[in-house]
Amino acid sequence: MTADVAVLGTGMHAWGKWGRSFVEYGTVAARAALADAGLEWGDVQSVVGADTVRGGYPGYVAGATFARALGWQGARVTSVYAACASGAQAIAAARAQILAGLADVVLVVGADAAPKGFFAPAGGDRPDDPDWLRFRLLGATNPAYFGLYARRRMALYGDTAEDFARVKVKNAAAGALNPYARYRKPVTAAEVAASPVVADPLRLLDICATSDGAAALVLCGPEYARRRGVADPVRIRAVSTVTPRYPRTDLDLPDIATDSAAAVPEPPVAFRPSIARAAYEEAGLGPDDLSLAEVYDLSTALELQWYEDLGLCAEGEGAKLLRDGATALGGRLPVNPSGGLASFGEAVPAQAIAQVCELTRQLRGQAGARQVPGARAGIAVNQGLFGHGSAVVAVR
Amino acid sequence: MARTRRPVVPGWFTGGGDTDGGGPGAENFRLLGTRCGACGAVFFPRVDSFCRNPGCAGTELMEVPLSRRGTVWSYTDGRYRPPPPYVSDPEVPWQPYTLVAVELAAERMVVLGQAAPGVTVADLRVGMPVEVVPGVLGEDAETVWTTWWWRPVPQDDRRRA
Ligand SMILES: [Zn+2]
């Protein structure tokens, strides 16, 4: 497969609330990824940074910020912002450079130091910004949208609060085995049920926290990997970065309304499933070929939605798949063996990169107590504000 | 001194006079969208310059009132104070509000809004009929900021409809 790029190294900074700069976290992750790849920083020909809007100017030019912190060495530089999909878009940019012959070896870094509590829009009065409007007019936080989706699933498919809690229990059990996770204690259904309601029907433990954290990857062409003596590297076979099709009829943050389907009929495939479909097509494989999946469990209910959007089960059957144990460690198709955002929390520019770090460790057989036996293929899927959706397929 | 009533965003709704909730004149209250003259696509919030249908080159968009009634697509509430630019007095204990996403049959779209005060998640069901009414988002020294609220259609009205 000439379109594959190899993952030569992965690195992370442990997630949590550390009170330090995103630059420090990103540099730790980058150095770890370089060490894992057996490379010097000076070997890197291109650096791609996933931006954080909370880092001020250095955060907007993350590529250069990390290059400066590691020591200027003249590498090509790229900075990428795509909200929650920033990390996946950074991987996409690195991959495109490798496939185009612009660089043999690229360092991808994402890091964030997130504030406590709800994410909020940037300051100032901006009535032409949908993200500003949803807060100003409705006070509609991210969890408010997660609550709407959760309630809708309950009405349509009969999901229950207990099903949602099961997702947390499952992911916390996996996260307890991951040294990079912020929350490393198992959680019981009773603890979820005892946590306060944030946005009905979702409780505090149904919703992922905001975190500090960082993740990095060293990517290269297969030929470069061979020259480094890595004959059988984990390979990235697909990165889908698709937009929705008009009319987009699934209400999504930060929008106050959907597109109307009165003049133009809805597309046959909705946005979230189209993200996975594009990646499957590019990779030449399907859900049956997967050994594991990393999905954006911004809320417990949303994880169930992803099962269906990834084609792991039919629409409405996500909770059944979960109840059957298929998606737990030891199940037929573990989902979020890393512990997911439930165990990590959100460090926006880092999380899609962290997902690919987990795929890589799993496919290398280096995931320790949370190893999915014989893992051969995995998908990581995420979604950012304003119609950014990305999925990465990695194979061994 | 009387405070001026001003819409929190201009051009998104009309009518309803000085009433909040279901007072007299509330039945004239409408959300305003725009419709493309070329393809008929409807937009809310309003789009005034270019039609967003990718198969349409239309640039003439006219204002249209949206349906007054719809059905609940989903609902939730906000148990914690949202961050700015939502305006609330940090000195006053937080009162949860309810959010309702409403499906409009004619427009085939879903529109989010706050529920009228007093409407809680316990009063709502997916699929139940609701209607739009004039509302107040908040007030400051000079201004009463007006908005739209969704509320369940009263029982006797439902039978009549
Ligand atoms: Zn048009």
GROMACS .gro file of N, CA and C and ligand atoms in nm, chain B residues 36-41 43 51-53 56-58, ligand 1:
model
   40
  432CYS      N    1  -3.515   3.122   0.021
  432CYS     CA    2  -3.449   3.151  -0.106
  432CYS      C    3  -3.553   3.159  -0.217
  433GLY      N    4  -3.549   3.267  -0.295
  433GLY     CA    5  -3.644   3.285  -0.405
  433GLY      C    6  -3.621   3.186  -0.517
  434ALA      N    7  -3.502   3.133  -0.529
  434ALA     CA    8  -3.470   3.042  -0.639
  434ALA      C    9  -3.507   2.897  -0.608
  435CYS      N   10  -3.473   2.847  -0.490
  435CYS     CA   11  -3.494   2.704  -0.462
  435CYS      C   12  -3.594   2.679  -0.350
  436GLY      N   13  -3.631   2.781  -0.276
  436GLY     CA   14  -3.730   2.763  -0.171
  436GLY      C   15  -3.673   2.718  -0.038
  437ALA      N   16  -3.542   2.702  -0.027
  437ALA     CA   17  -3.481   2.661   0.100
  437ALA      C   18  -3.508   2.766   0.207
  439PHE      N   19  -3.417   2.922   0.596
  439PHE     CA   20  -3.305   2.932   0.689
  439PHE      C   21  -3.345   3.000   0.819
  447CYS      N   22  -2.776   3.193  -0.078
  447CYS     CA   23  -2.841   3.067  -0.042
  447CYS      C   24  -2.735   2.963  -0.009
  448ARG      N   25  -2.757   2.886   0.100
  448ARG     CA   26  -2.657   2.787   0.141
  448ARG      C   27  -2.682   2.648   0.082
  449ASN      N   28  -2.785   2.636  -0.003
  449ASN     CA   29  -2.805   2.511  -0.075
  449ASN      C   30  -2.694   2.501  -0.180
  452CYS      N   31  -2.765   2.564  -0.553
  452CYS     CA   32  -2.844   2.683  -0.585
  452CYS      C   33  -2.754   2.806  -0.583
  453ALA      N   34  -2.772   2.892  -0.683
  453ALA     CA   35  -2.692   3.014  -0.692
  453ALA      C   36  -2.771   3.135  -0.643
  454GLY      N   37  -2.885   3.109  -0.577
  454GLY     CA   38  -2.975   3.216  -0.537
  454GLY      C   39  -2.912   3.319  -0.444
  558ZN      ZN   40  -3.154   2.861  -0.300
   0.00000   0.00000   0.00000
